[in-house]
Structure formats: structure tokens, C-alpha cells
Short mmCIF file of C-alpha atoms in Angstrom, two decimals:
data_model
loop_
_atom_site.label_atom_id
_atom_site.label_comp_id
_atom_site.label_asym_id
_atom_site.label_seq_id
_atom_site.Cartn_x
_atom_site.Cartn_y
_atom_site.Cartn_z
CA MET M 874 -8.09 -27.40 -8.96
CA THR M 875 -4.51 -27.76 -7.34
CA GLY M 876 -4.12 -26.08 -3.73
CA VAL M 877 -1.82 -23.32 -5.14
CA LYS M 878 -4.43 -22.44 -7.49
CA SER M 879 -7.35 -22.72 -5.04
CA LYS M 880 -5.51 -20.28 -2.62
CA TRP M 881 -5.13 -17.98 -5.51
CA TRP M 882 -8.51 -18.00 -6.70
CA THR M 883 -9.61 -17.43 -3.10
CA GLY M 884 -7.38 -14.68 -2.20
CA LEU M 885 -8.75 -13.24 -5.48
CA MET M 886 -11.89 -13.29 -4.38
CA PHE M 887 -11.55 -12.12 -1.49
CA LEU M 888 -9.81 -8.85 -2.79
CA VAL M 889 -12.88 -8.21 -5.48
CA LEU M 890 -14.98 -8.82 -2.32
CA VAL M 891 -13.15 -6.30 0.38
CA ILE M 892 -12.73 -3.48 -2.02
CA GLY M 893 -16.13 -3.70 -3.72
CA ILE M 894 -15.45 -4.14 -7.33
CA ILE M 895 -16.51 -7.39 -8.67
CA GLY M 896 -18.37 -7.58 -12.21
CA CYS M 897 -21.72 -6.44 -11.10
CA SER M 898 -20.19 -3.24 -9.06
CA SER M 899 -21.16 -0.01 -10.29
CA GLN M 900 -17.53 1.04 -10.03
CA VAL M 901 -16.61 -1.29 -12.62
CA GLU M 902 -19.54 -0.45 -14.98
CA GLU M 903 -18.88 3.20 -15.04
CA THR M 904 -16.98 4.69 -17.84
CA LYS M 905 -13.28 5.81 -18.00
CA LYS M 906 -14.12 9.64 -17.53
CA ASN M 907 -14.96 8.59 -14.06
CA LYS M 908 -12.23 6.70 -13.57
CA PRO M 909 -9.29 7.15 -10.83
CA SER M 910 -6.92 9.46 -12.64
CA SER M 911 -3.47 7.81 -13.00
CA PRO M 912 -0.76 8.76 -10.06
CA VAL M 913 1.63 11.64 -12.16
CA ALA M 914 5.12 12.10 -11.07
CA THR M 915 4.82 15.79 -10.84
CA GLU M 916 7.89 17.28 -9.10
CA GLU M 917 11.64 15.89 -7.87
CA GLN M 918 12.35 17.53 -4.65
CA PRO M 919 16.82 16.81 -4.48
CA ALA M 920 17.97 17.09 -0.74
CA ASP M 921 20.84 14.94 -1.03
CA SER M 922 21.84 11.94 -3.00
CA ALA M 923 20.31 9.43 -0.07
CA ALA M 924 17.35 11.21 0.60
CA LYS M 925 16.06 12.49 -3.14
CA THR M 926 12.23 12.34 -3.09
CA GLN M 927 9.55 13.16 -5.75
CA VAL M 928 5.88 14.45 -5.61
CA ILE M 929 3.15 12.13 -6.77
CA SER M 930 -0.27 13.58 -7.69
CA THR M 931 -2.73 10.95 -6.75
CA VAL M 932 -6.38 10.83 -6.44
CA ASN M 933 -6.20 11.56 -2.55
CA GLY M 934 -3.62 14.27 -3.29
CA ASP M 935 0.25 15.04 -3.09
CA VAL M 936 2.20 12.34 -2.04
CA GLU M 937 5.98 12.22 -1.49
CA ILE M 938 8.01 9.09 -2.21
CA PRO M 939 11.67 8.24 -2.33
CA ALA M 940 12.54 8.95 -5.98
CA ASN M 941 14.36 5.32 -5.60
CA PRO M 942 12.43 3.16 -3.17
CA GLN M 943 14.66 0.24 -2.28
CA ARG M 944 12.02 -1.62 -0.07
CA ILE M 945 8.42 -1.84 -1.77
CA VAL M 946 5.10 -3.42 -0.74
CA THR M 947 2.60 -3.64 -3.14
CA GLN M 948 -0.97 -4.95 -2.59
CA GLY M 949 -2.40 -4.82 -6.02
CA TYR M 950 0.66 -4.17 -8.42
CA LEU M 951 3.08 -6.86 -7.97
CA ALA M 952 3.19 -7.78 -11.70
CA ASP M 953 4.17 -4.17 -12.90
CA PHE M 954 7.12 -3.99 -10.36
CA LEU M 955 8.17 -7.45 -11.81
CA ALA M 956 8.05 -6.24 -15.29
CA LEU M 957 10.35 -3.18 -14.46
CA GLY M 958 13.13 -5.02 -13.01
CA ILE M 959 12.00 -4.49 -9.18
CA LYS M 960 11.13 -7.15 -6.96
CA PRO M 961 9.25 -5.54 -3.94
CA VAL M 962 9.42 -7.10 -0.44
CA GLY M 963 6.17 -8.12 0.13
CA ALA M 964 2.85 -8.94 -1.54
CA PRO M 965 -0.60 -10.56 -0.81
CA ASP M 966 -0.30 -13.97 -1.50
CA TYR M 967 -3.01 -13.99 -4.61
CA GLU M 968 -0.52 -12.07 -6.06
CA LEU M 969 2.08 -13.99 -5.49
CA GLU M 970 0.62 -17.65 -6.47
CA SER M 971 -0.49 -15.79 -10.14
CA PRO M 972 0.81 -18.23 -12.77
CA TYR M 973 2.24 -15.36 -14.58
CA VAL M 974 4.87 -14.23 -11.96
CA LEU M 975 5.54 -17.76 -10.02
CA ASP M 976 9.30 -17.89 -11.66
CA LEU M 977 9.94 -14.24 -10.52
CA VAL M 978 8.70 -13.90 -6.89
CA GLU M 979 11.68 -15.71 -5.14
CA GLY M 980 12.65 -13.55 -1.81
CA VAL M 981 9.14 -11.74 -2.04
CA ALA M 982 7.24 -12.00 1.57
CA ASP M 983 3.81 -13.32 1.72
CA ILE M 984 1.85 -10.40 3.55
CA GLY M 985 -1.33 -12.23 3.49
CA ARG M 986 -4.29 -10.44 2.54
CA ILE M 987 -5.51 -6.76 2.61
CA ASP M 988 -7.08 -6.35 5.83
CA GLY M 989 -5.68 -6.06 9.35
CA GLY M 990 -3.57 -8.87 9.71
CA SER M 991 -1.04 -7.49 7.15
CA VAL M 992 -0.10 -4.19 8.98
CA GLU M 993 1.87 -6.05 11.32
CA LYS M 994 3.52 -7.97 8.29
CA ILE M 995 4.03 -4.98 6.23
CA LEU M 996 5.43 -3.43 9.27
CA SER M 997 8.32 -6.37 9.98
CA LEU M 998 9.39 -5.57 6.52
CA GLU M 999 10.49 -2.08 7.05
CA PRO M 1000 9.12 -0.76 3.41
CA ASP M 1001 10.18 2.83 2.28
CA LEU M 1002 6.93 2.85 -0.12
CA ILE M 1003 3.33 1.08 0.09
CA VAL M 1004 1.53 0.73 -3.21
CA THR M 1005 -1.99 -0.40 -2.76
CA VAL M 1006 -5.15 -0.09 -4.31
CA GLY M 1007 -6.76 0.82 -1.30
CA GLY M 1008 -9.93 -0.62 -0.57
CA ASP M 1009 -10.68 0.61 3.25
CA GLU M 1010 -9.10 4.01 4.56
CA LYS M 1011 -8.77 2.76 8.02
CA LEU M 1012 -6.09 0.63 6.72
CA ASN M 1013 -4.79 2.96 4.40
CA GLU M 1014 -4.32 5.06 7.25
CA GLN M 1015 -2.34 2.68 8.99
CA TYR M 1016 -0.25 2.21 6.36
CA ARG M 1017 0.51 5.64 6.06
CA LYS M 1018 2.26 5.42 9.28
CA ILE M 1019 4.66 3.05 8.21
CA ALA M 1020 5.79 4.43 4.97
CA PRO M 1021 4.54 6.86 1.99
CA THR M 1022 1.82 5.04 0.75
CA LEU M 1023 0.48 5.66 -2.95
CA ILE M 1024 -3.34 4.47 -3.38
CA ILE M 1025 -3.96 3.54 -6.99
CA PRO M 1026 -7.63 2.26 -7.10
CA TYR M 1027 -8.77 -1.05 -8.69
CA GLY M 1028 -9.81 -0.03 -12.49
CA THR M 1029 -7.39 3.03 -13.07
CA TYR M 1030 -5.47 0.80 -15.76
CA ASP M 1031 -7.43 -1.16 -18.49
CA ASN M 1032 -4.52 -0.31 -21.05
CA VAL M 1033 -1.12 -2.06 -20.97
CA HIS M 1034 0.59 0.95 -22.02
CA GLU M 1035 -0.91 3.32 -19.81
CA GLU M 1036 -0.25 1.30 -16.65
CA ILE M 1037 3.96 0.36 -17.36
CA THR M 1038 4.36 3.92 -18.69
CA ALA M 1039 2.76 5.28 -15.33
CA PHE M 1040 4.65 2.73 -13.49
CA GLY M 1041 7.85 4.01 -15.47
CA GLU M 1042 7.33 7.42 -14.64
CA ILE M 1043 6.73 6.64 -10.44
CA LEU M 1044 9.61 4.55 -10.29
CA ASN M 1045 11.95 6.76 -12.55
CA LYS M 1046 12.19 3.46 -14.44
CA GLN M 1047 11.38 5.49 -18.08
CA LYS M 1048 13.87 3.25 -20.41
CA GLU M 1049 12.99 0.30 -18.64
CA ALA M 1050 9.02 0.74 -19.07
CA ALA M 1051 9.91 1.98 -23.11
CA ASP M 1052 12.10 -1.26 -23.36
CA TRP M 1053 9.07 -3.34 -21.99
CA LEU M 1054 6.81 -1.98 -24.07
CA SER M 1055 9.03 -2.27 -27.34
CA GLN M 1056 8.83 -6.30 -26.40
CA PHE M 1057 5.42 -6.21 -25.71
CA GLU M 1058 4.44 -5.05 -28.96
CA VAL M 1059 6.51 -7.09 -30.91
CA LYS M 1060 4.96 -10.22 -29.11
CA VAL M 1061 1.72 -8.96 -29.80
CA LYS M 1062 2.90 -8.13 -33.61
CA SER M 1063 3.84 -11.84 -33.66
CA ALA M 1064 0.60 -13.28 -32.30
CA LYS M 1065 -1.79 -11.33 -34.75
CA ASP M 1066 0.73 -12.71 -37.71
CA SER M 1067 0.05 -16.13 -36.45
CA ILE M 1068 -3.84 -15.80 -37.19
CA GLN M 1069 -3.84 -13.78 -39.97
CA GLY M 1070 -5.63 -14.83 -42.61
CA LEU M 1071 -7.52 -17.59 -40.53
CA VAL M 1072 -10.33 -15.32 -39.26
CA GLN M 1073 -12.94 -14.40 -41.67
CA GLU M 1074 -13.23 -10.83 -41.99
CA GLY M 1075 -16.31 -9.70 -40.22
CA THR M 1076 -16.12 -12.80 -37.74
CA THR M 1077 -17.34 -11.69 -34.14
CA PHE M 1078 -16.41 -12.40 -30.70
CA SER M 1079 -18.30 -12.32 -27.40
CA ASN M 1080 -16.35 -12.93 -23.85
CA PHE M 1081 -19.13 -14.12 -21.58
CA SER M 1082 -18.89 -14.41 -17.72
CA LEU M 1083 -21.43 -16.92 -15.73
CA PHE M 1084 -20.11 -15.71 -12.00
CA GLY M 1085 -22.35 -17.71 -9.40
CA LYS M 1086 -25.30 -17.23 -11.03
CA ASP M 1087 -25.03 -13.85 -12.96
CA TRP M 1088 -24.08 -13.62 -16.38
CA TYR M 1089 -21.81 -10.67 -17.46
CA ILE M 1090 -21.16 -9.16 -21.11
CA ASN M 1091 -16.87 -8.44 -20.89
CA GLY M 1092 -15.54 -5.34 -23.14
CA ASP M 1093 -12.28 -4.82 -23.85
CA GLY M 1094 -10.90 -3.67 -20.11
CA VAL M 1095 -9.77 -5.63 -17.10
CA ASN M 1096 -12.44 -8.69 -17.30
CA ARG M 1097 -11.05 -12.32 -18.49
CA GLY M 1098 -8.85 -11.31 -20.92
CA GLY M 1099 -10.88 -8.55 -22.57
CA GLN M 1100 -7.55 -6.32 -23.23
CA ALA M 1101 -5.89 -9.53 -25.12
CA ILE M 1102 -8.93 -10.13 -27.00
CA TYR M 1103 -10.45 -7.13 -28.24
CA GLN M 1104 -7.28 -4.16 -27.41
CA GLN M 1105 -4.12 -6.49 -28.68
CA LEU M 1106 -5.35 -9.38 -31.22
CA GLY M 1107 -8.33 -7.00 -32.66
CA LEU M 1108 -10.79 -9.39 -32.89
CA LYS M 1109 -14.03 -7.85 -33.67
CA ALA M 1110 -16.97 -7.51 -31.00
CA PRO M 1111 -20.47 -7.74 -31.68
CA ASP M 1112 -21.91 -4.37 -33.01
CA ILE M 1113 -24.15 -4.27 -29.97
CA VAL M 1114 -20.60 -5.05 -27.47
CA GLN M 1115 -18.81 -2.51 -29.25
CA LYS M 1116 -21.64 -0.05 -29.07
CA GLU M 1117 -22.53 -0.65 -25.24
CA LEU M 1118 -19.27 -1.74 -23.60
CA ILE M 1119 -16.19 -0.45 -25.55
CA ASP M 1120 -17.29 2.54 -26.72
CA GLN M 1121 -18.95 3.17 -23.30
CA ASP M 1122 -15.66 2.64 -21.67
CA LYS M 1123 -16.95 0.23 -19.67
CA ASP M 1124 -15.39 -3.16 -18.28
CA THR M 1125 -18.35 -5.32 -18.12
CA VAL M 1126 -22.37 -5.36 -17.74
CA THR M 1127 -24.74 -7.92 -16.16
CA VAL M 1128 -27.62 -9.57 -18.38
CA SER M 1129 -30.25 -12.32 -17.70
CA GLU M 1130 -29.49 -15.60 -19.78
CA GLU M 1131 -32.39 -14.33 -22.09
CA LYS M 1132 -30.41 -11.68 -23.46
CA LEU M 1133 -27.49 -13.45 -24.04
CA ALA M 1134 -28.50 -14.21 -27.54
CA ASP M 1135 -28.62 -9.94 -28.14
CA TYR M 1136 -24.69 -10.08 -27.56
CA ALA M 1137 -23.64 -13.38 -28.39
CA GLY M 1138 -21.04 -13.17 -31.65
CA ASP M 1139 -20.09 -15.92 -33.86
CA TYR M 1140 -17.53 -17.32 -31.41
CA ILE M 1141 -17.93 -17.16 -27.50
CA PHE M 1142 -14.73 -16.96 -25.16
CA LEU M 1143 -16.58 -18.57 -21.56
CA ASP M 1144 -15.46 -18.07 -18.06
CA LEU M 1145 -17.02 -20.14 -15.19
CA SER M 1146 -16.24 -18.51 -11.75
CA ASN M 1147 -17.18 -18.13 -8.57
CA GLY M 1148 -19.23 -21.59 -8.51
CA GLY M 1149 -20.88 -20.93 -11.88
CA SER M 1150 -22.20 -24.19 -13.52
CA LEU M 1151 -23.57 -23.72 -17.09
CA ASP M 1152 -26.66 -26.07 -17.91
CA GLU M 1153 -25.41 -26.98 -21.58
CA THR M 1154 -29.18 -28.07 -22.01
CA SER M 1155 -30.43 -24.66 -21.12
CA PRO M 1156 -33.00 -23.59 -24.12
CA VAL M 1157 -31.52 -20.39 -24.24
CA TRP M 1158 -27.83 -21.30 -24.15
CA SER M 1159 -28.76 -24.67 -26.40
CA SER M 1160 -30.09 -22.10 -29.03
CA LEU M 1161 -27.20 -19.87 -29.56
CA ASP M 1162 -25.34 -20.26 -32.67
CA ALA M 1163 -21.94 -20.47 -31.44
CA VAL M 1164 -22.71 -23.13 -29.28
CA LYS M 1165 -24.95 -25.11 -31.82
CA ASN M 1166 -21.66 -25.27 -34.06
CA ASN M 1167 -19.44 -25.84 -31.47
CA ARG M 1168 -17.72 -22.24 -31.55
CA VAL M 1169 -17.25 -21.25 -27.41
CA PHE M 1170 -13.77 -21.03 -26.05
CA LYS M 1171 -13.45 -22.02 -22.48
CA LEU M 1172 -11.13 -19.67 -20.29
CA ASP M 1173 -8.89 -21.41 -17.64
CA GLY M 1174 -10.20 -19.16 -14.55
CA GLU M 1175 -6.48 -19.03 -13.04
CA ARG M 1176 -4.93 -17.47 -16.07
CA PHE M 1177 -7.93 -15.11 -17.34
CA TRP M 1178 -8.73 -13.65 -13.91
CA PRO M 1179 -5.18 -11.59 -14.14
CA TYR M 1180 -5.41 -8.79 -15.83
CA ASP M 1181 -1.88 -7.11 -14.99
CA PRO M 1182 0.50 -6.41 -18.06
CA LEU M 1183 2.28 -9.52 -17.60
CA ALA M 1184 -1.01 -11.51 -17.68
CA VAL M 1185 -2.16 -9.85 -21.07
CA GLU M 1186 1.17 -10.24 -22.76
CA ALA M 1187 0.75 -14.28 -21.95
CA GLN M 1188 -3.19 -14.04 -22.69
CA VAL M 1189 -2.41 -12.33 -26.08
CA GLN M 1190 -0.84 -15.46 -27.09
CA GLU M 1191 -2.86 -18.39 -25.46
CA ILE M 1192 -5.90 -16.41 -27.29
CA ALA M 1193 -3.96 -16.56 -30.63
CA ASN M 1194 -3.27 -20.17 -29.63
CA MET M 1195 -6.75 -20.63 -29.66
CA ILE M 1196 -7.64 -19.48 -32.51
CA GLN M 1197 -4.79 -21.28 -34.44
CA GLU M 1198 -6.05 -24.21 -33.15
CA ARG M 1199 -9.90 -24.31 -34.07
CA PHE M 1200 -9.49 -22.20 -37.23
CA GLY M 1201 -6.43 -24.01 -38.37
CA GLN M 1202 -8.15 -27.07 -38.08
CA THR M 1203 -11.67 -26.96 -38.79
CA GLU M 1204 -12.22 -23.51 -40.53
CA HIS M 1205 -10.68 -23.31 -43.60
#
């Protein structure tokens, strides 16, 4: 693992632990009906052209923000701003090192992690808006003293269209959001067309994670490329995954190794994270049909941990490439 990858990975792990939202947490496993609502722009208050503001309704009440903020600090949503042509003045190191934004973040200051040390750095950047996942209320209070602060909790979005549309509203970039989604849809269609006819009807795909020593089954949300696999490319999940996760709007569930066979599809996407070490000789693992038939796609954690719109856009093509390579050479 390269130094950059290690730093990015460590930063992402730190965020996950700080705000308590790793796959095993109940928050991740709750259904979307219990998720935080998306912030909504509810009112615009013109004063003069230089001081125009709008009111955003959030899970923490109404927040008045600049209608056209110029100096944004973000913690958790860097890619959304970049997708809409806005370059924040500051973002955490783990976001700056995501492989999907490396060529877009020149000039964005590294504010470090979401901890007390970030406050002084954020203050020095003189932001007029802070947008954060907001896991620590004590920090949120400090941020609010610096600039208007929008808290958009982790898990608010697990759909690209909803996320980009919401940020378009918040930033008064509705046209840019619509344009981005249009090109996104073109790319998704192209990727789907590229695997058309390669995957036999009824073929199922599972998405597993071995996080440390714990096994997770991932649905079509923010976990390990779930949006790209199921939502965008339309690959079929095993019936139990469809019923227990996707239909219930759960991002992930944890299971014992002995239960893997219940959730295993004809093919398996596999993520190994947080020191997860797969024993390929395990009686349970080696007995799975997908394993016996060499039908396991191993996911690069650096590329499949991010879940923002830019990441999903790229993951759609990467998954399509995997399917093309496997099915095009060996399956038809």
C-alpha cells in the first residue's frame, strides 16, 4: 500500500470510528425511513446583492446560509462540490486523497481530521459556509461560531440523483446539477450497454465485506460499490439480499461466517478491510459455489470505500469492466 493510500485509508477509518457509523453500527443498518432528511432550501431572503441569504431546513432546524457562498469548508462532501464546479477552500486529508478527486483539488487546504485540531485550521480559512457530517456536537458548536454550519449526517444520501439534486438546491446550482446528472446517466447507459448480453438472465451477485474479523453483506447503498452494482448497473442480488437489505433499505448487515452460504450469489464481489484476512481454505468459504468456480471479484478498498457521486460514477465503469473481462473471456 502506498503512503498516500495508507494515509487516505487511515483517515477514512478515523472518520468512520469518530462518528460511529461503521457497517456494524445500528445507524447504518436502519432503514431509510429513519435516515436524516435531506436538507431543503426553503426560503430566500434578499437584502442586497452582496448579502443575499437563504434558509435551509435541516435535521437540526433552519440554518441561514449565503445564497452563493464563496469560501466553503467541507467535511464529508468534497466530491459533491467539485461535481458542481465549486472548489471548497478546505477539506479533510482523507477526502483530498480519494482517487476520484486527486486531479481536482489543487489549492484546497488540508484541514486534517474531524477533531479539535481542525477548528483552528478552519478558522484560519475564514469560511462563509461549513458543511459537515457533524458527528461531534461539541465540534459543531465551535464550527457554528466560525460560520453558518450545515450538518448533513452520514447516511442522508445513498442515491446519486438525490444527492446531486439536493446539493444543486443548497448551492443554487440547479442547472449544473441537472447537467451533471445528464452526463452521469449517459455514462451509466454506456456501461450497461457494454455488458448487455454477457450476463445470463437470473445470474445473481453478492457483495461481501470482511472487515477485520467480521463478515458483512452489503446492499445497494453506500457500502462497497453497492450503488454501482445494484442501483446503476442493475445486477441481480440473491433473493435473500433483495428481501432483507434492498427492499428494507438497509445498507449492510453483519453475519457469521457460517451464514455466508445463505447470502452467496452466483458471483461474489469481495472487499477486505481493516486488516481483514481471508482464509481461503476455510471449509465455509471454500464450499461456496462462487469460490469453487472462481467467480469472486476482489474489490480494491481504496476505490470502493468512497461512496460519493464521483466515486459511484467511476465504480459503475469499473464494475462493468470486471464483468466484461470475466464474462467476455470465460463465460460465453
